[in-house]
PDB file of C-alpha atoms in Angstrom:
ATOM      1  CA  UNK A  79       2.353  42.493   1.585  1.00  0.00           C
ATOM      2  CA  UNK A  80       6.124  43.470   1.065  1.00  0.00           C
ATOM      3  CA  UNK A  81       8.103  40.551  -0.497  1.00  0.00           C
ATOM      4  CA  UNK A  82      10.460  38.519   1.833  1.00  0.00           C
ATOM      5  CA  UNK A  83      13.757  38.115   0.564  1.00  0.00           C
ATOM      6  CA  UNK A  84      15.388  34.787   1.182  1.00  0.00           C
ATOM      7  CA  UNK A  85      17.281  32.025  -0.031  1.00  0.00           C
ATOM      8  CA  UNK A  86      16.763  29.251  -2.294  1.00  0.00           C
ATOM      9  CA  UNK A  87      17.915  26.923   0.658  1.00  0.00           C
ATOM     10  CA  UNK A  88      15.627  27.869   3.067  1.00  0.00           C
ATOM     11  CA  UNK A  89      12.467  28.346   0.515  1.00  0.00           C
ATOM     12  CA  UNK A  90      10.708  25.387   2.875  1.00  0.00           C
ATOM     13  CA  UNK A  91      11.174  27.366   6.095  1.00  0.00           C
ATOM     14  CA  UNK A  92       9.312  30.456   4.501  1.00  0.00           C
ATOM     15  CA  UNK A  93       6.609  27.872   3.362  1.00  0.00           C
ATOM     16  CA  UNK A  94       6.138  26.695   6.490  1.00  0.00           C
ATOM     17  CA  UNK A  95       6.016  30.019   7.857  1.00  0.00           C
ATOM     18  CA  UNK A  96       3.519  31.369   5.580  1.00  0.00           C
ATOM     19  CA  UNK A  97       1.095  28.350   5.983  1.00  0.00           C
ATOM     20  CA  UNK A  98       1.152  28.743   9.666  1.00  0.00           C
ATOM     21  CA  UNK A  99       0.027  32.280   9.053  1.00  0.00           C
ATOM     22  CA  UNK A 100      -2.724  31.191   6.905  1.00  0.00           C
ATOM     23  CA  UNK A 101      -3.776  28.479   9.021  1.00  0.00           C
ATOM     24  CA  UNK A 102      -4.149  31.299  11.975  1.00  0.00           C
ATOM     25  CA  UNK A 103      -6.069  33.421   9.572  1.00  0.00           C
ATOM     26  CA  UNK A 104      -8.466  31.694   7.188  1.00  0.00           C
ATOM     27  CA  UNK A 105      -7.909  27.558   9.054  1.00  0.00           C
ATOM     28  CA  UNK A 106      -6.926  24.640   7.095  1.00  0.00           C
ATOM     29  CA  UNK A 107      -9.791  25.150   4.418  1.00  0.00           C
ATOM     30  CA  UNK A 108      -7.114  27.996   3.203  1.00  0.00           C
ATOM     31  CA  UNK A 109      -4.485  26.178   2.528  1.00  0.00           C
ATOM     32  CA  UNK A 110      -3.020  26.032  -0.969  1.00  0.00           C
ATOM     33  CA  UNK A 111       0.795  25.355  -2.360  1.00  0.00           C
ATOM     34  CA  UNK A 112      -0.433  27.840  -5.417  1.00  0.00           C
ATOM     35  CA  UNK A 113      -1.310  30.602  -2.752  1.00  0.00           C
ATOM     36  CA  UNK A 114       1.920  29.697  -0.578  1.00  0.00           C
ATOM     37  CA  UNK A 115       3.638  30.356  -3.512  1.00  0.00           C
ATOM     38  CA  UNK A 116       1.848  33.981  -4.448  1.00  0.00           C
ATOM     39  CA  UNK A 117       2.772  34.758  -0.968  1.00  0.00           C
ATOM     40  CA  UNK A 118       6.424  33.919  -0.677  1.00  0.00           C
ATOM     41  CA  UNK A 119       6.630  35.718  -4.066  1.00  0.00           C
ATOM     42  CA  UNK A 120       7.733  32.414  -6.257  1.00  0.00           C
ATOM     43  CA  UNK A 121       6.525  30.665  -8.965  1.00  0.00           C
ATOM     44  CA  UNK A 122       3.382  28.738  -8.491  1.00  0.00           C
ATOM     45  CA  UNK A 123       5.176  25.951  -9.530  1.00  0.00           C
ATOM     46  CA  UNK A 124       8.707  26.235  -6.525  1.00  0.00           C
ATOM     47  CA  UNK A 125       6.589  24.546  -3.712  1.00  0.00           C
ATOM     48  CA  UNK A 126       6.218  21.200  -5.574  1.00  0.00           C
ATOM     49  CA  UNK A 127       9.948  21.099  -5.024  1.00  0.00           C
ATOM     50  CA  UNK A 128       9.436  20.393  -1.131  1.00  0.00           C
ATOM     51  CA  UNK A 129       5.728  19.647  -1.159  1.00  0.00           C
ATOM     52  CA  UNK A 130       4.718  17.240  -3.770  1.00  0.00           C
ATOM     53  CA  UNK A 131       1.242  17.734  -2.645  1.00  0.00           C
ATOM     54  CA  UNK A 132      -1.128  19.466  -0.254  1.00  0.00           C
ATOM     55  CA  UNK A 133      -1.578  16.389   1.649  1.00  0.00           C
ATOM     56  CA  UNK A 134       2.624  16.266   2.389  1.00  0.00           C
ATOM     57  CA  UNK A 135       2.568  20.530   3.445  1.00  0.00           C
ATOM     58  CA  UNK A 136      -0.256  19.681   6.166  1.00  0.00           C
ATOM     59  CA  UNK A 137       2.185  16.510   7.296  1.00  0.00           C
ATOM     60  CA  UNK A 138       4.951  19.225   7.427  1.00  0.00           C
ATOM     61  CA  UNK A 139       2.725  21.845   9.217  1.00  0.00           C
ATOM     62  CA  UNK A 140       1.819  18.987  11.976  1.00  0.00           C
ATOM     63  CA  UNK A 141       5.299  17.957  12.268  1.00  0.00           C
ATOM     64  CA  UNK A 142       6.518  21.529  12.863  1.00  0.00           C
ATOM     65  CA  UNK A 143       3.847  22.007  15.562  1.00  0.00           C
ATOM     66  CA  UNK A 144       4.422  18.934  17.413  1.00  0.00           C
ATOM     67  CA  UNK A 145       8.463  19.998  17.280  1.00  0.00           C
ATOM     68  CA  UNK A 146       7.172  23.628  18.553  1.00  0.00           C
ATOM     69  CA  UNK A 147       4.782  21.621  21.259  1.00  0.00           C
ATOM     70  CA  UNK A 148       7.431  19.654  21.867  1.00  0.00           C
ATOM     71  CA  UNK A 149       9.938  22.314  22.541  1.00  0.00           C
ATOM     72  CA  UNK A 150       7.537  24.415  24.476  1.00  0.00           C
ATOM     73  CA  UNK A 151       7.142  21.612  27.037  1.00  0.00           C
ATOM     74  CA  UNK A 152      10.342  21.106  27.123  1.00  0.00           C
ATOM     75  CA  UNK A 153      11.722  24.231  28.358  1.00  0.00           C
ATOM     76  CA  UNK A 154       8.297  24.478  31.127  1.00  0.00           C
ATOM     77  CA  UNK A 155      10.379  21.207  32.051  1.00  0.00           C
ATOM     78  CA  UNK A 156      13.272  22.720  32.964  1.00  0.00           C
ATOM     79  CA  UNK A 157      12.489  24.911  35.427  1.00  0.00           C
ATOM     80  CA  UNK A 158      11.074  23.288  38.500  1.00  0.00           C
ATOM     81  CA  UNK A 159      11.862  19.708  40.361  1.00  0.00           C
ATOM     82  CA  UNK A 160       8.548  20.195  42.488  1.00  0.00           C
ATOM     83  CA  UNK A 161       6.037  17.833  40.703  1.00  0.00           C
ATOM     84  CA  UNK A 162       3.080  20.415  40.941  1.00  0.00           C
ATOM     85  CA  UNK A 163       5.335  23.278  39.666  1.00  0.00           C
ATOM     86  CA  UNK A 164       6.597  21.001  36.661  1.00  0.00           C
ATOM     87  CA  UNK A 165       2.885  19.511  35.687  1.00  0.00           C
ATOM     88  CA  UNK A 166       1.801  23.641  36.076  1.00  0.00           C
ATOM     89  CA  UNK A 167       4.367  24.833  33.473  1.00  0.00           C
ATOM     90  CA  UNK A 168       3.783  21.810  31.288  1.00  0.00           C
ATOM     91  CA  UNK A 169      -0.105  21.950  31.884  1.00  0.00           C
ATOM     92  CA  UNK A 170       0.162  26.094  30.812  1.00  0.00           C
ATOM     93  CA  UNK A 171       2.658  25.909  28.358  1.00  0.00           C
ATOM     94  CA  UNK A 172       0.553  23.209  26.277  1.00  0.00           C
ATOM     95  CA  UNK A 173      -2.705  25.252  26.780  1.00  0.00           C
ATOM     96  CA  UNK A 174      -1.012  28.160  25.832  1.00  0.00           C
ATOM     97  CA  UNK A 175      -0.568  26.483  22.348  1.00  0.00           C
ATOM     98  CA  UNK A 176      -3.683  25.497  21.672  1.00  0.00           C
ATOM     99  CA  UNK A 177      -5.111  28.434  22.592  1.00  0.00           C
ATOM    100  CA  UNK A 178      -2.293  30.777  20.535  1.00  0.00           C
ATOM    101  CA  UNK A 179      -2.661  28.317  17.520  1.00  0.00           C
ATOM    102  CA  UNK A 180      -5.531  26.041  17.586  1.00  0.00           C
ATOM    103  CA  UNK A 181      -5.822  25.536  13.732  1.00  0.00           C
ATOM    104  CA  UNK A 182      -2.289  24.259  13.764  1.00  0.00           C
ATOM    105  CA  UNK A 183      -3.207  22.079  16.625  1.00  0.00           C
ATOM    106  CA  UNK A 184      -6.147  20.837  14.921  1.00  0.00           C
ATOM    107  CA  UNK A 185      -4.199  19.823  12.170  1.00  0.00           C
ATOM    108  CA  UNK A 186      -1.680  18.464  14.175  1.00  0.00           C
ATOM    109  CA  UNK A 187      -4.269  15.473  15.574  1.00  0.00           C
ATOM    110  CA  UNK A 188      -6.117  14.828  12.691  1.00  0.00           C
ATOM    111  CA  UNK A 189      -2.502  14.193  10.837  1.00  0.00           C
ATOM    112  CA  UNK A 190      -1.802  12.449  13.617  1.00  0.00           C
ATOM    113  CA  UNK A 191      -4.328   9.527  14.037  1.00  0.00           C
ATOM    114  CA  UNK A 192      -4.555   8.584  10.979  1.00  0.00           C
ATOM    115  CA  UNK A 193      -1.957   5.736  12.055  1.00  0.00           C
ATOM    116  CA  UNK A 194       0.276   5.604   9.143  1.00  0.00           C
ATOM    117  CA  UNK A 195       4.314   5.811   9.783  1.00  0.00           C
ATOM    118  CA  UNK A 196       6.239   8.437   8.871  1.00  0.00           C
ATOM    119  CA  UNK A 197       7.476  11.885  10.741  1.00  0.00           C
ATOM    120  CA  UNK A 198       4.235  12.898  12.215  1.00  0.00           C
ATOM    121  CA  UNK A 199       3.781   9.584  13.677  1.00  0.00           C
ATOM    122  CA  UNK A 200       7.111  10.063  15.155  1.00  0.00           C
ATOM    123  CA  UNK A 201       6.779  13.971  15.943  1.00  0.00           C
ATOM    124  CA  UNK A 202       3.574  12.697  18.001  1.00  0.00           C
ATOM    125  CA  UNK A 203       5.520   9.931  20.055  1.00  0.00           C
ATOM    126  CA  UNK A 204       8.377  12.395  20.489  1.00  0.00           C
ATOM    127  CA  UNK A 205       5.758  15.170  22.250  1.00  0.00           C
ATOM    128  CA  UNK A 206       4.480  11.833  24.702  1.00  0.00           C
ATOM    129  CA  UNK A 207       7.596  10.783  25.314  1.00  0.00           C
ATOM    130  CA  UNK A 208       8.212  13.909  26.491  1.00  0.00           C
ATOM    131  CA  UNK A 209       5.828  14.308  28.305  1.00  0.00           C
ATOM    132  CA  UNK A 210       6.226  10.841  29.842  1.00  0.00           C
ATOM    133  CA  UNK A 211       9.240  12.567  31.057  1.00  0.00           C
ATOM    134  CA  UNK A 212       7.326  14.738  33.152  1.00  0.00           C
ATOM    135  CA  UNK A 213       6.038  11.623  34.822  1.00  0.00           C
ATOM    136  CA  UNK A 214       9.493  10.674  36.674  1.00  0.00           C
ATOM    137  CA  UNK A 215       9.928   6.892  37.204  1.00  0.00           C
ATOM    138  CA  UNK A 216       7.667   5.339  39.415  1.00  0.00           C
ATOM    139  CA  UNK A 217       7.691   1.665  38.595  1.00  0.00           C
ATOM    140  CA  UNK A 218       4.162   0.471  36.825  1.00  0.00           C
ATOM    141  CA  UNK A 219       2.762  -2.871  37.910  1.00  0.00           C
ATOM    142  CA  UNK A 220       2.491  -5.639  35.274  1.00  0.00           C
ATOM    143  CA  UNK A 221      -0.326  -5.409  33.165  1.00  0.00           C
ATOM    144  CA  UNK A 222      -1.857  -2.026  34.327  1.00  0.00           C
ATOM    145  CA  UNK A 223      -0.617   1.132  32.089  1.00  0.00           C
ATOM    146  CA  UNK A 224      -1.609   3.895  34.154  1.00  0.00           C
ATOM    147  CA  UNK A 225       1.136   6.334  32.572  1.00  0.00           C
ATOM    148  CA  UNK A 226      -0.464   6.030  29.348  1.00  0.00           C
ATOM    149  CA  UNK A 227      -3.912   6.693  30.284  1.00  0.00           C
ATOM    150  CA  UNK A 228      -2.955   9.385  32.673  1.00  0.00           C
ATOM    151  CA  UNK A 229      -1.093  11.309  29.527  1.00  0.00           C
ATOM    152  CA  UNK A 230      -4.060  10.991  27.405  1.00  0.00           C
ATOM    153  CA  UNK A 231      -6.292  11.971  29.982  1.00  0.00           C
ATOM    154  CA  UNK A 232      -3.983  15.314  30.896  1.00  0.00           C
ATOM    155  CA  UNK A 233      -3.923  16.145  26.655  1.00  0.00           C
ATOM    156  CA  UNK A 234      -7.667  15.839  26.196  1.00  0.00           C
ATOM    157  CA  UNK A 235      -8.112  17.705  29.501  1.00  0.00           C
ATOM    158  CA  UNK A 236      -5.543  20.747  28.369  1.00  0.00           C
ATOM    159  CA  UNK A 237      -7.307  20.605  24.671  1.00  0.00           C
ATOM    160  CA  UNK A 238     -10.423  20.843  26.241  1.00  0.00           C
ATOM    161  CA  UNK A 239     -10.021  24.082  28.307  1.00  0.00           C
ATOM    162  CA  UNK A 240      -7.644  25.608  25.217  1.00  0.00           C
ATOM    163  CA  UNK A 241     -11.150  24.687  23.646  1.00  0.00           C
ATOM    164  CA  UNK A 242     -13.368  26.695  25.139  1.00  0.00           C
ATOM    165  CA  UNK A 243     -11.287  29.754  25.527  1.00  0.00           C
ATOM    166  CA  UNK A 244     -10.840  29.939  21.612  1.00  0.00           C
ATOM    167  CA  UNK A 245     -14.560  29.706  21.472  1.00  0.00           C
ATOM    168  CA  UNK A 246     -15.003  32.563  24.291  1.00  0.00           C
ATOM    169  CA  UNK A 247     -17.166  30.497  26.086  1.00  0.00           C
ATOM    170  CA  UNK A 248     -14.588  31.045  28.750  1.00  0.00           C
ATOM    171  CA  UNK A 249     -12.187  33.713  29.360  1.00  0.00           C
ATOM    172  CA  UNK A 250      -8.103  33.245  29.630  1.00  0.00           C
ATOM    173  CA  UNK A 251      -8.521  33.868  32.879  1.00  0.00           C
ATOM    174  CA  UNK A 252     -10.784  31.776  33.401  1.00  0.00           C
ATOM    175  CA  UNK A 253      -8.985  29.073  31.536  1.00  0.00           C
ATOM    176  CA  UNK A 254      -5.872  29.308  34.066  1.00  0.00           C
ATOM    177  CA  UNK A 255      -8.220  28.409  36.430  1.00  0.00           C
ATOM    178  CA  UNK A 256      -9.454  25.176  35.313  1.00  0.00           C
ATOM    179  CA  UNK A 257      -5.850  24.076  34.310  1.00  0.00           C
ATOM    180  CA  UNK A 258      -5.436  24.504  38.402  1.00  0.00           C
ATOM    181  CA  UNK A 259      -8.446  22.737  39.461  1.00  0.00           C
ATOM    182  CA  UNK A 260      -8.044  20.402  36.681  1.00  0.00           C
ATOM    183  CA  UNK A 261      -4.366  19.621  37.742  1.00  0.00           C
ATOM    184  CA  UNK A 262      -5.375  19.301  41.630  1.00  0.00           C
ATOM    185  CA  UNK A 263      -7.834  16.795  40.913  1.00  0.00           C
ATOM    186  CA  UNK A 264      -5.826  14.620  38.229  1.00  0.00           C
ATOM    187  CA  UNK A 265      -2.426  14.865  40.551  1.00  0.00           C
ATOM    188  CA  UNK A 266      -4.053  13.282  43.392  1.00  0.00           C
ATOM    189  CA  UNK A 267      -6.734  11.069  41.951  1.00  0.00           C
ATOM    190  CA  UNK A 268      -6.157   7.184  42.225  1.00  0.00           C
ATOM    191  CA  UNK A 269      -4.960   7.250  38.693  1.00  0.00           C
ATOM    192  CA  UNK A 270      -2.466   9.878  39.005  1.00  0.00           C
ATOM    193  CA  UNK A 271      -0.888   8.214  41.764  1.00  0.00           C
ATOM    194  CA  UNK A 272      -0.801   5.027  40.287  1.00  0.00           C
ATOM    195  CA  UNK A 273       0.926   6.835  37.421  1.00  0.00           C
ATOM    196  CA  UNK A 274       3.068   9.193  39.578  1.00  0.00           C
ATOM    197  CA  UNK A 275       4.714   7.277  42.599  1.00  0.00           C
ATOM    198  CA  UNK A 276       6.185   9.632  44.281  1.00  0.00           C
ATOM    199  CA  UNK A 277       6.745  11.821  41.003  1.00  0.00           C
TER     200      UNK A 277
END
């Protein structure tokens, strides 16, 4: 592997991008700051300037992915005021992810529910309140919280499908279907329109 040059300021970037690699190749189990540091051509010593530990790199990694998830949904936002279009971009755009880079998404959940505070907790709420965005504003009755289920229900549905197609037991293809089928049903179930309005 040829050496990458860069610059003592942005040492954490390369990190970063080097444990994503590793987490596509070899999964979390691969992860090391002493083998991040053989790869970015430092001293095995440089990473404990931005990672004290392994345990705060795999907080970074999930906060990067949730800011890349984040983004991602973000810009399938932007292209559509049609509420099937928008959840169709969003729905493909997060399944796309978790297909593309499942390990990171893996980590991204575990780091994520382990309830502490701190910058994944945040990167996590930042991703739902996008996506919350996505929702529109139809006004929830007192004591029901339909939006909240409805988002939960439309992540675990999307990380389901990404699921199976990164253990072939579907096709991409294949895949793109169920997001349709799955978003037909959830759009104009009882929930959905409880959670929806008028979108």
């Amino acid at each position: 592997m040829a050496e990458r040059p860069f610059h003592h300021g942005n040492l954490r970037a390369v990190l970063l991008d080097e444990a994503v690699a590793v987490l596509r190749e070899d999964g979390a189990d691969g992860l090391s700051l002493r083998d991040l540091a053989r790869r970015a051509g430092v001293s095995h010593g440089a990473p404990r300037s931005h990672f004290v530990d392994r345990q705060a790199l795999v907080d970074a990694l999930a906060v990067l992915g949730f800011e890349r998830l984040t983004a991602a949904v973000r810009r399938a936002l932007s292209g559509s005021a049609d509420l099937d279009d928008r959840f169709r971009r969003v729905a493909m755009a997060y399944v796309d992810f978790a297909i593309d880079d499942a390990a990171l998404m893996d980590l991204m959940f575990q780091a994520s529910t382990g309830g502490r505070p701190g910058p994944v907790r945040s990167a996590a709420e930042s991703l739902f309140a996008v996506l919350d965005g996505a929702l529109g504003t139809a006004p929830v009755d007192p004591g029901e919280d339909p939006r909240t289920t409805f988002k939960l229900l439309f992540a675990a549905t999307m990380q389901g499908i990404a699921a199976l197609v990164v253990a072939r037991r579907i096709d991409r293809q294949q895949g793109e279907q169920l997001v349709e089928a799955a978003l037909g049903t959830m759009l104009r179930s009882d929930l959905g329109t409880r959670a929806l309005g008028d979108g």
